[in-house]
Each structure stands twice: as structure tokens, then as C-alpha cells.
PDB file of C-alpha atoms and ligand atoms in Angstrom:
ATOM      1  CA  UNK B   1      17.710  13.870 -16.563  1.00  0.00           C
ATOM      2  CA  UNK B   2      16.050  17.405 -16.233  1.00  0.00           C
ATOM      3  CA  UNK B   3      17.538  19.654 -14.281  1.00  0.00           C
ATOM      4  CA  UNK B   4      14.437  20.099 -12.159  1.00  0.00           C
ATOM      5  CA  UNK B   5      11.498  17.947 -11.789  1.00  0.00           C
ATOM      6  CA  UNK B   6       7.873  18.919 -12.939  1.00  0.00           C
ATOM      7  CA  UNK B   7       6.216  18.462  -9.384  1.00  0.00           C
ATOM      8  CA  UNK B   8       9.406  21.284  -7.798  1.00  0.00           C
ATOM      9  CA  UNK B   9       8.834  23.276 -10.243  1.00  0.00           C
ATOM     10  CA  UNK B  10       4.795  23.559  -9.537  1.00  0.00           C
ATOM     11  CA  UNK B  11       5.085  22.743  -6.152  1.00  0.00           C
ATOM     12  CA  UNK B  12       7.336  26.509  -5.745  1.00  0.00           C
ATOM     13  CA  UNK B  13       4.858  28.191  -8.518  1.00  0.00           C
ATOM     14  CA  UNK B  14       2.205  27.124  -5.723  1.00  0.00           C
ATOM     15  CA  UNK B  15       4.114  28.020  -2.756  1.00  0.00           C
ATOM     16  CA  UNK B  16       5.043  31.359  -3.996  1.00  0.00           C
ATOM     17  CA  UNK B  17       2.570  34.702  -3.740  1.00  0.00           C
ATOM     18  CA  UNK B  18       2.288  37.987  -3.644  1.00  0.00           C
ATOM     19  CA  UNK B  19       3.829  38.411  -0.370  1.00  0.00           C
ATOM     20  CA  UNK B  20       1.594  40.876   1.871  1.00  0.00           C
ATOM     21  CA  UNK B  21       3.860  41.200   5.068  1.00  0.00           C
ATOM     22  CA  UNK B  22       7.427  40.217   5.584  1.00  0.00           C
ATOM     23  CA  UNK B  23       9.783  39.623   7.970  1.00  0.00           C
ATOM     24  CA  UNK B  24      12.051  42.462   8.228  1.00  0.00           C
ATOM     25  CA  UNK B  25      14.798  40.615  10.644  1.00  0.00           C
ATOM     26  CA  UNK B  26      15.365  38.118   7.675  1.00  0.00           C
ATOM     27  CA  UNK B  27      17.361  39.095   4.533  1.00  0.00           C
ATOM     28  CA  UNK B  28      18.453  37.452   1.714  1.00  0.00           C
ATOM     29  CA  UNK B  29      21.819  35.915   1.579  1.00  0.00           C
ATOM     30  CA  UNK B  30      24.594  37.922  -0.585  1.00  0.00           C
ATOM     31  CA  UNK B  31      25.142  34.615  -2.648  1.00  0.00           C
ATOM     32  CA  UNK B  32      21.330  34.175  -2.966  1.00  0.00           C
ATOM     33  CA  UNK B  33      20.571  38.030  -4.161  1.00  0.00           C
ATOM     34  CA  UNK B  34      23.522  37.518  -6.093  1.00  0.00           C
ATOM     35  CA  UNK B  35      22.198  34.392  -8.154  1.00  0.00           C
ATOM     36  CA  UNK B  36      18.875  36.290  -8.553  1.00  0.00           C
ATOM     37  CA  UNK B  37      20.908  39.362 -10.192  1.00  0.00           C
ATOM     38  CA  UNK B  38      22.091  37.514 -12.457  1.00  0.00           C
ATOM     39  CA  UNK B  39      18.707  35.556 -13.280  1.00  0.00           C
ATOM     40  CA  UNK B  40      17.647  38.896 -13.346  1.00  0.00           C
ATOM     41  CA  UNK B  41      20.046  40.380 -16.089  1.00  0.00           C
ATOM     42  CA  UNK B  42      19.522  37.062 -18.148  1.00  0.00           C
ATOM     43  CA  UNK B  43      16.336  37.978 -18.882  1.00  0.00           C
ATOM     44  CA  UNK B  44      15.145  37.310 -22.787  1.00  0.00           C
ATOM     45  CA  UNK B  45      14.117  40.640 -24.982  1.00  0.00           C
ATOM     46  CA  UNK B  46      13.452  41.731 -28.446  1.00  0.00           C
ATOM     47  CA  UNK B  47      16.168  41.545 -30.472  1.00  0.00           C
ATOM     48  CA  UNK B  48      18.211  41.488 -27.117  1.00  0.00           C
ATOM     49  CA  UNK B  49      18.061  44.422 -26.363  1.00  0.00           C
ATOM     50  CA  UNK B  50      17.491  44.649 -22.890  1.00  0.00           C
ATOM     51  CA  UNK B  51      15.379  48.506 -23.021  1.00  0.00           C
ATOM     52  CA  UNK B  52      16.101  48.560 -18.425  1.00  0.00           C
ATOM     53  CA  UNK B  53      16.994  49.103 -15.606  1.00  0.00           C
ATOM     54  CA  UNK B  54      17.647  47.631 -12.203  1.00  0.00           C
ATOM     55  CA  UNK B  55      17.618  49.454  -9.099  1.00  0.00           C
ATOM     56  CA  UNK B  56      18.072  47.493  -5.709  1.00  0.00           C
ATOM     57  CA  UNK B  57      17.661  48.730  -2.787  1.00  0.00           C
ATOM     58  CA  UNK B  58      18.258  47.534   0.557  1.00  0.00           C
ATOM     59  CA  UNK B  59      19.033  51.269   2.138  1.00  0.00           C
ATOM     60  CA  UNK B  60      16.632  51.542   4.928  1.00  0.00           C
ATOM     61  CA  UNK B  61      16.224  55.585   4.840  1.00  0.00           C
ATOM     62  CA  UNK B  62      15.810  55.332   1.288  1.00  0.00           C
ATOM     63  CA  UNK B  63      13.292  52.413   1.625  1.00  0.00           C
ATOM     64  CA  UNK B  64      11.248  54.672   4.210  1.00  0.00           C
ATOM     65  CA  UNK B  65      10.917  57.436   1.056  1.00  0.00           C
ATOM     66  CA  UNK B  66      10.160  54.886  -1.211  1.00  0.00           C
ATOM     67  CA  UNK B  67       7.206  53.453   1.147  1.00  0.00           C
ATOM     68  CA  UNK B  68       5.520  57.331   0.651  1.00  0.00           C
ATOM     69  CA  UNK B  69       5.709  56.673  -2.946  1.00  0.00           C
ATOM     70  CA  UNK B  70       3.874  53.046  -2.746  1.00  0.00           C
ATOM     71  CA  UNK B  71       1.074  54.374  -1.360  1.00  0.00           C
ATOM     72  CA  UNK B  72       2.520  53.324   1.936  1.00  0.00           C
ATOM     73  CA  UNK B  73       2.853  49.725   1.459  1.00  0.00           C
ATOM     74  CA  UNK B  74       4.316  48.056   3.893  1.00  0.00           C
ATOM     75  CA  UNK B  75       6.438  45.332   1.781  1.00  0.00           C
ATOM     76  CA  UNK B  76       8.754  48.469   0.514  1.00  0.00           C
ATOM     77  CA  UNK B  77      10.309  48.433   4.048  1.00  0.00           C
ATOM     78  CA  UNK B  78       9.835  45.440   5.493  1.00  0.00           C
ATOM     79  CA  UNK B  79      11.541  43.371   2.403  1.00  0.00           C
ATOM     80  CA  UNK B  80      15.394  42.307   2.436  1.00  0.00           C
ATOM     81  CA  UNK B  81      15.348  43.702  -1.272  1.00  0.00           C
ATOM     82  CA  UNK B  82      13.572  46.384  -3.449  1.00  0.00           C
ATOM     83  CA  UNK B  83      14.256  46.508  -7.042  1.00  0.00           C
ATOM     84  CA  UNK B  84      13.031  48.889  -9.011  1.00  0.00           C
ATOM     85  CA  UNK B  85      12.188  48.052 -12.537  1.00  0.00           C
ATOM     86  CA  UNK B  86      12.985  50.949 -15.012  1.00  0.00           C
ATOM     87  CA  UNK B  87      12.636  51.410 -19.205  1.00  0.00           C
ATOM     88  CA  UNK B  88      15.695  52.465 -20.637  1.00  0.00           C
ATOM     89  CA  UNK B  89      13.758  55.712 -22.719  1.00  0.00           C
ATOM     90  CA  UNK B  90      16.488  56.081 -24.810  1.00  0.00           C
ATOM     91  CA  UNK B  91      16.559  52.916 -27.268  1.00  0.00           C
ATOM     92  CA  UNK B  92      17.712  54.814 -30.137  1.00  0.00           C
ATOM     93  CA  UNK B  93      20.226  54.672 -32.614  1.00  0.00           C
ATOM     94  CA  UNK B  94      22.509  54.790 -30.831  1.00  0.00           C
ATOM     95  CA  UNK B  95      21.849  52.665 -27.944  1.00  0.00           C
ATOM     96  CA  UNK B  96      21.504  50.111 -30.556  1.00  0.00           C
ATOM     97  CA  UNK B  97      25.471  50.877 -31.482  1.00  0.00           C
ATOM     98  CA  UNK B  98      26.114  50.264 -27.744  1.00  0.00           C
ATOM     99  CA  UNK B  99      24.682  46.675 -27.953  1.00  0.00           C
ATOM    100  CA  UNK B 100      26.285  46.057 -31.521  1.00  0.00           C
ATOM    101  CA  UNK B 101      29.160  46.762 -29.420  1.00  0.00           C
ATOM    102  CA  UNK B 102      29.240  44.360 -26.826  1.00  0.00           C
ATOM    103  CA  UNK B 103      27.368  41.625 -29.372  1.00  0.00           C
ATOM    104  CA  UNK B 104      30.949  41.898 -31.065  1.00  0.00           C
ATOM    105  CA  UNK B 105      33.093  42.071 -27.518  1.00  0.00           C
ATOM    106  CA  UNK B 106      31.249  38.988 -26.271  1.00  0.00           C
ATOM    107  CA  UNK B 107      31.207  36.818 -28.964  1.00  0.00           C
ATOM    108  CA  UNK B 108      34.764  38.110 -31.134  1.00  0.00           C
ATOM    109  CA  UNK B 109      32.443  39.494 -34.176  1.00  0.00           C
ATOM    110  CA  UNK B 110      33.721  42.126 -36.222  1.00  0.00           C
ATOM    111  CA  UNK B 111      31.216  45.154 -35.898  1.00  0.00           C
ATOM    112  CA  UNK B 112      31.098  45.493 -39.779  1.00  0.00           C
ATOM    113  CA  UNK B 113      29.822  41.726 -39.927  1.00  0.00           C
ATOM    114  CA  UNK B 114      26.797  42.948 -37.379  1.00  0.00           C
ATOM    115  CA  UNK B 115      25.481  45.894 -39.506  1.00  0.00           C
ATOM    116  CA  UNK B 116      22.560  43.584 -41.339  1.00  0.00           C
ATOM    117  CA  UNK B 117      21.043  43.092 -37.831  1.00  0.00           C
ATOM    118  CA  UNK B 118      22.016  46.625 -36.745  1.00  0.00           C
ATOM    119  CA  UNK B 119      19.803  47.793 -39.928  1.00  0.00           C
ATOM    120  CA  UNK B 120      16.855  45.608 -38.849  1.00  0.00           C
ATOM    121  CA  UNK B 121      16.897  46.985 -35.478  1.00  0.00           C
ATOM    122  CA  UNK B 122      17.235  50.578 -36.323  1.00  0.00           C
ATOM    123  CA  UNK B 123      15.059  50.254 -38.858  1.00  0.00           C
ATOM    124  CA  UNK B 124      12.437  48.618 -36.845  1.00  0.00           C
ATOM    125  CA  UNK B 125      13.029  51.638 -34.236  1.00  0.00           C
ATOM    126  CA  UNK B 126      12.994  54.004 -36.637  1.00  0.00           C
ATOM    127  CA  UNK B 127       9.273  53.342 -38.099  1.00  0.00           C
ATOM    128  CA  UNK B 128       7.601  53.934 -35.075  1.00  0.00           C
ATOM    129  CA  UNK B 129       7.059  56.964 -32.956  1.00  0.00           C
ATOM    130  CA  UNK B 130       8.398  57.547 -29.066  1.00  0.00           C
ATOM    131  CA  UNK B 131       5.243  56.654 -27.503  1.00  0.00           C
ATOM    132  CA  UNK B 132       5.524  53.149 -29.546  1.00  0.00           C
ATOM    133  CA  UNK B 133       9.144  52.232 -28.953  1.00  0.00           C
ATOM    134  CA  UNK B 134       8.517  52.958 -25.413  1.00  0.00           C
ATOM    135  CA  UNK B 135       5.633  50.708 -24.829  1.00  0.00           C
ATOM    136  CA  UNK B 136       7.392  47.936 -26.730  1.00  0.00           C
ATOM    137  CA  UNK B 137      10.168  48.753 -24.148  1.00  0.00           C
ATOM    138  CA  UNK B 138       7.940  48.334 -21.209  1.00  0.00           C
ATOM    139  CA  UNK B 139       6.884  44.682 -22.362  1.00  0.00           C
ATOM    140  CA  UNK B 140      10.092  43.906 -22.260  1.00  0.00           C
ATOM    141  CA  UNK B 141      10.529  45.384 -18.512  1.00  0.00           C
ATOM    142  CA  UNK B 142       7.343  43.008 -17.695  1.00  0.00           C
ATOM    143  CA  UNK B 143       9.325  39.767 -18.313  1.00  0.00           C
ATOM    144  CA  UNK B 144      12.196  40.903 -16.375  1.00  0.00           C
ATOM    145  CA  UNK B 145       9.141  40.693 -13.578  1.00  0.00           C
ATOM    146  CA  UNK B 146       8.227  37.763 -14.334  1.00  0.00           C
ATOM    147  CA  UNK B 147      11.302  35.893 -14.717  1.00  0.00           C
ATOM    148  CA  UNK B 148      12.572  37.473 -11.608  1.00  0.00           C
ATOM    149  CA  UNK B 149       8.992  36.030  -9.664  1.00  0.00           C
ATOM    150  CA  UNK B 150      10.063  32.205 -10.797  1.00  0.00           C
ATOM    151  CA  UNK B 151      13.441  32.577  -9.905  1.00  0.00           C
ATOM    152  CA  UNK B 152      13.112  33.895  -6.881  1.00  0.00           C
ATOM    153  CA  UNK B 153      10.293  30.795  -6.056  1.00  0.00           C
ATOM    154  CA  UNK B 154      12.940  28.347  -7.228  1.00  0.00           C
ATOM    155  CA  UNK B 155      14.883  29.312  -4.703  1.00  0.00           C
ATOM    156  CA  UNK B 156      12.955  29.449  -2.049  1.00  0.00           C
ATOM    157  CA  UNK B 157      12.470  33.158  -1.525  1.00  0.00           C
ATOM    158  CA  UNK B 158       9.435  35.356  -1.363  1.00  0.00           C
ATOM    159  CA  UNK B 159       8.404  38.206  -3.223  1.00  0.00           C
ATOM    160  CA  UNK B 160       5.695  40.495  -4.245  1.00  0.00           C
ATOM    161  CA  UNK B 161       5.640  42.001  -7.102  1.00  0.00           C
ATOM    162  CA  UNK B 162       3.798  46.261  -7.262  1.00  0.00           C
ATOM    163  CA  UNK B 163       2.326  48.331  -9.613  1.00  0.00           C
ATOM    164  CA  UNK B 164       0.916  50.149  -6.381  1.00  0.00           C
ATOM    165  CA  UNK B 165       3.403  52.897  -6.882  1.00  0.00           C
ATOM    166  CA  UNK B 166       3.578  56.174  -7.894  1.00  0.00           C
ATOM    167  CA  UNK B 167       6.689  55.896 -10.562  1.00  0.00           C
ATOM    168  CA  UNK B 168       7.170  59.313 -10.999  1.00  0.00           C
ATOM    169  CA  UNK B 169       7.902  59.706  -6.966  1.00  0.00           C
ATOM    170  CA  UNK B 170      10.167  56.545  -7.155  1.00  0.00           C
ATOM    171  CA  UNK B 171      12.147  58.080 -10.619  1.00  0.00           C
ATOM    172  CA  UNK B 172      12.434  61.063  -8.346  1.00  0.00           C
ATOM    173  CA  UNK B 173      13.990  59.702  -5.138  1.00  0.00           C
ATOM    174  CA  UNK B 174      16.234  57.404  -7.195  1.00  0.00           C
ATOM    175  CA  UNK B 175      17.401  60.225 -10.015  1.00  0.00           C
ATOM    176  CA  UNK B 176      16.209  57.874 -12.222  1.00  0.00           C
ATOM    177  CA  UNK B 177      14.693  60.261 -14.981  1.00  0.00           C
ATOM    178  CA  UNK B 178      17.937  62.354 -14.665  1.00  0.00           C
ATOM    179  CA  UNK B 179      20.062  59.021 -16.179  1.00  0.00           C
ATOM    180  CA  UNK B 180      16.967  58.350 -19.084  1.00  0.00           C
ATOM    181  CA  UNK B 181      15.475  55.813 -17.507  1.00  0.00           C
ATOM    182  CA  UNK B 182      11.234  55.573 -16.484  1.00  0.00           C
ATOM    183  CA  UNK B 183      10.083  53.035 -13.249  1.00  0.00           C
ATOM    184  CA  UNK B 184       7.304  51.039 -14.207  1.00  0.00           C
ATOM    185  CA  UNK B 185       6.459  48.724 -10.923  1.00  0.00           C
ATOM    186  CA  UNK B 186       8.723  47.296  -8.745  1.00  0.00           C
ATOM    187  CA  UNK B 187       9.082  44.044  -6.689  1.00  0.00           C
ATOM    188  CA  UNK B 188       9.755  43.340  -2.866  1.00  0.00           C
ATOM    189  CA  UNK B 189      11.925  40.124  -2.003  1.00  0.00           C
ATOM    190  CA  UNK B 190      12.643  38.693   1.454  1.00  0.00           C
ATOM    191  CA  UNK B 191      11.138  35.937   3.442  1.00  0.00           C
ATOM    192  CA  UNK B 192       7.244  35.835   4.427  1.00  0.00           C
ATOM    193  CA  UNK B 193       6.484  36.804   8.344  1.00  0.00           C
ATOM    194  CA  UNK B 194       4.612  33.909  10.089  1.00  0.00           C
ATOM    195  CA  UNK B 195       1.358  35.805  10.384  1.00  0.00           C
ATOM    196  CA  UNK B 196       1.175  36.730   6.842  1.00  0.00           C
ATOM    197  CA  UNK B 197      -2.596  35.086   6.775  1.00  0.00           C
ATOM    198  CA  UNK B 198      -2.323  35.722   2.578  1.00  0.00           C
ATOM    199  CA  UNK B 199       0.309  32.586   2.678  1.00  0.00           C
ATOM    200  CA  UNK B 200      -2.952  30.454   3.401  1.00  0.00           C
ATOM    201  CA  UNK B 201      -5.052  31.747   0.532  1.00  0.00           C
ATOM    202  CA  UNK B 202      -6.067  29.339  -1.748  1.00  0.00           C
ATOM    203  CA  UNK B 203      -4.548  30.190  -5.288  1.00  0.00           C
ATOM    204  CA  UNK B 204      -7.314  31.610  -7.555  1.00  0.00           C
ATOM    205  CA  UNK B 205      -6.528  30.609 -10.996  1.00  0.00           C
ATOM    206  CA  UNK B 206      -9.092  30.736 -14.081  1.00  0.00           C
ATOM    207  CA  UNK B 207      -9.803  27.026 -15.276  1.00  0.00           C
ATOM    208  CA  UNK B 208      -7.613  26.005 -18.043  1.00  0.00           C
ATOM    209  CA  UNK B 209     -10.128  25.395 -20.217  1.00  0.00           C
ATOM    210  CA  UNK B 210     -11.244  29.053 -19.844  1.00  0.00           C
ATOM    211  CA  UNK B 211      -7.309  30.185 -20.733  1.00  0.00           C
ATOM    212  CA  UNK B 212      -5.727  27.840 -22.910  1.00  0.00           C
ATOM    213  CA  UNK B 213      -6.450  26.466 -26.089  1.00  0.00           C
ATOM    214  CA  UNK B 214      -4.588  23.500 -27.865  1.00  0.00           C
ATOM    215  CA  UNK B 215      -4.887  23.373 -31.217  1.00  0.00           C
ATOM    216  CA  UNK B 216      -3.602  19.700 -32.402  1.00  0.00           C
TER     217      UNK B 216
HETATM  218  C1  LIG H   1       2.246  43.703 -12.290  1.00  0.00           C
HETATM  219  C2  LIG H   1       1.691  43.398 -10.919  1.00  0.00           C
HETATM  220  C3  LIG H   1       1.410  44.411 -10.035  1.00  0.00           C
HETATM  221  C4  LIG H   1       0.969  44.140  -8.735  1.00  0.00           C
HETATM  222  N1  LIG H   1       0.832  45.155  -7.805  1.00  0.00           N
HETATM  223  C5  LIG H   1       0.623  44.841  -6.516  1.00  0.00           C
HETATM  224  C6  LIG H   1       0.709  45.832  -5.500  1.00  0.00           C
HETATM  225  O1  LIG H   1       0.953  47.009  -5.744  1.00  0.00           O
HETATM  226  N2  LIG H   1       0.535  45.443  -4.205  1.00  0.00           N
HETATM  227  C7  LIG H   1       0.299  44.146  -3.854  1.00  0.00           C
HETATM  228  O2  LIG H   1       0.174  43.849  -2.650  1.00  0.00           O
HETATM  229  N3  LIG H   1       0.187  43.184  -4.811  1.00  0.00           N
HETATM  230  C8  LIG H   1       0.368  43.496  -6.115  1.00  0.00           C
HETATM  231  N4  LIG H   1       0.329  42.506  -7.079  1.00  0.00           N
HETATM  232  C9  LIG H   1       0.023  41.116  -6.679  1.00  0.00           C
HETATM  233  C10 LIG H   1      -1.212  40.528  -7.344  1.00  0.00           C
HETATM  234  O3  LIG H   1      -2.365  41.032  -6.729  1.00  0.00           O
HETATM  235  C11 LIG H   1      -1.100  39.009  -7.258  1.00  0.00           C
HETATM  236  O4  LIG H   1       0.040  38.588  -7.959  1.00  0.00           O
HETATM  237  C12 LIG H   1      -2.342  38.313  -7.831  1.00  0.00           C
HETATM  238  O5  LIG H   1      -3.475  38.576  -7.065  1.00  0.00           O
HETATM  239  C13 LIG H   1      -2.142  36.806  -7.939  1.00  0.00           C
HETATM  240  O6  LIG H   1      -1.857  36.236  -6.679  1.00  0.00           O
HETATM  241  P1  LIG H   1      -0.509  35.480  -6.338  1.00  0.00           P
HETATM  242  O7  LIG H   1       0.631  36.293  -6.930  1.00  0.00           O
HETATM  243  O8  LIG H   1      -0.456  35.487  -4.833  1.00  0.00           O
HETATM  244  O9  LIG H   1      -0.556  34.124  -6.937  1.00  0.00           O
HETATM  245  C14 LIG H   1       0.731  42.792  -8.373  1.00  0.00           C
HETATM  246  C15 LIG H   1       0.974  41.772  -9.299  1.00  0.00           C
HETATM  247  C16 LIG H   1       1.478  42.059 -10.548  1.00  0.00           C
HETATM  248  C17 LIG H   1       1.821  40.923 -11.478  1.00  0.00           C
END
């Protein structure tokens, strides 16, 4: 048996959209946000390494600020959740010792038995410049996104995801860049208001044809 059927999972990638107006009297569930945290932190990366960071924010003062810094977008306060996706800017040597670390804690490795795949991930690191390892960090950030997007469908919540936002403001407010980290876009979560008239929009969606190509 799968563990969902083909037409739910479709049927919720149609349902879902880029939320344009929310209903601010509905939030999400603690156990709900809770499962979507931890879809969130599951999230697959290069070598593992999970280069980010996750704020959420559900602080209403702070949401107000961070609506200034979305070009006043009205999802930023009207959404039961904000989460801000960061890069971690410091994917270094050392942060790659930090993850040797808890490779060893979680699965009962010795360290010592870890250092050929430490050596292929510093090394890796090592052969490219800042500006490289950065953007290969920000990829990574982008399927946090996207996983988060499905998950959040599957469950029957709304969410829109923004670029829309000025990420130096929102590393700012948040003291992000003080802790190493850089916001690239963030996403709103909550439940669609009745009169959000983008609900009704039919999905526009290149032909496959035009997008995929099987080789067989
Ligand atoms: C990375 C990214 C950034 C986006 N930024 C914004 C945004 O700032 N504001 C907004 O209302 N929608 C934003 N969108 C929503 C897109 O416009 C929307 O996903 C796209 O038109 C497809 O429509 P659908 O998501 O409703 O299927 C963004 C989407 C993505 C994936």
C-alpha cells in the first residue's frame, strides 16, 4: 500500500497556491506547526549539511516590522506563521567538524572512522571561493522552500512562499547577520481568507511537453 495515493497527493499540489490574503483569526495548530518543523528540519542537502536557518515567527509587533521589510505585504501579518529562511554563511571547516560531530552522536560512529568523508567535504569547500560556497548554500535553502510548500499542502494548510523582501531589513530586525546567518525569502503559513479571489485562479503551468523530456 502507499502511504498516500497519487490523486491526494495532486489533488493538494492543485489546491495549494501562493496564498495572497489570509485569515488572521485562524492559526495553525501547535501539533500541526509542530509536524511541519520537523518536515522542515528533514529537509535533504549536499552532503547533509544543512548550510540554514529557521526563523518562525508568530510575534505580532515583530510581524508588523517585518511587513516594512516585505514591501508591505500583507501575508507577513496576516499569516499564523512566518519563517524566515536563512544561509548558514559560515560552512567552513569547522562547521563541517560540528556535523562530523553529531553524524557520530546519532548514529554511534567513532569520529576517526568519519574523517574520509570529512576530507571530501572540506576539500570540496575548500576549492571554491566564498561567493561559491555561499550560492551552493542558498540552493540548498531553496529546497527547504520547497519541501516546506508540499508539506504544508499535505496537510491541509496554506502558504505563500516570498522573495518580495528586502533580506537585509529582515537579517536586521531578527539579528540574524549578528549569529552568521543571511535571509534569502521567506514563507507565510496560515489558512486562506474566504475572499482571497487568487484561490479561484486557474493554475498556469507550462505543458509538459514544453518541460519534461523522457529519454527511454
Ligand atoms: C521563490 C518564490 C518567491 C515568491 N515571491 C512571492 C512574493 O514575494 N509575493 C507573492 O505574493 N508571491 C510570491 N511567490 C509566489 C509565486 O508568484 C507563485 O508561486 C507562482 O506564481 C505560481 O503560482 P502558485 O504558487 O499559486 O501555483 C513566490 C514564489 C516563489 C517560489
Amino acid at each position: 500500500m502507499k502511504p498516500v495515493d497519487n490523486q491526494t497527493l495532486l489533488n493538494q499540489l492543485k489546491w495549494r497556491y501562493a496564498t495572497k490574503k489570509f485569515d488572521p483569526a485562524k492559526k495553525i495548530s501547535a501539533e500541526d506547526w509542530n509536524t511541519l518543523e520537523q518536515a522542515l528540519i528533514l529537509t535533504a542537502s549536499s552532503y547533509g549539511l544543512q548550510p540554514w536557518h529557521f526563523t518562525v515567527v508568530t510575534n505580532p509587533k515583530v510581524k508588523e516590522e517585518l511587513q516594512a521589510a516585505a514591501f508591505g505585504q500583507h501575508q507577513v501579518t496576516q499569516a499564523s506563521h512566518v519563517v524566515v529562511f536563512s544561509m548558514n554563511k559560515s560552512v567552513n571547516e569547522g562547521y563541517v567538524e560540528k556535523y562530523i560531530q553529531r553524524i557520530s552522536e546519532v548514529r554511534g560512529v567513532p569520529a576517526e572512522k568519519l574523517a574520509g568523508y570529512k576530507g571530501m567535504m572540506v576539500g570540496t569547500i575548500a576549492k571554491q571561493d566564498v561567493a561559491t560556497t555561499e550560492a551552493w548554500s542558498a540552493k540548498q535553502v531553496y529546497i527547504a522552500l520547497g519541501n516546506l510548500l508540499t508539506s504544508a499542502a499535505m496537510l491541509g494548510i496554506d502558504a505563500c512562499p516570498m522573495e518580495g523582501i528586502s533580506p537585509a531589513k529582515f537579517d536586521e530586525i531578527l539579528g540574524l547577520d549578528k549569529k552568521g546567518f543571511a535571509t534569502l525569502m521567506i514563507a507565510t503559513l496560515g489558512y486562506r481568507a474566504s475572499d482571497d479571489s487568487a484561490a479561484h485562479h486557474p493554475k498556469v503551468r507550462f505543458k509538459s511537453e514544453d518541460v519534461v523530456t523522457h529519454v527511454s
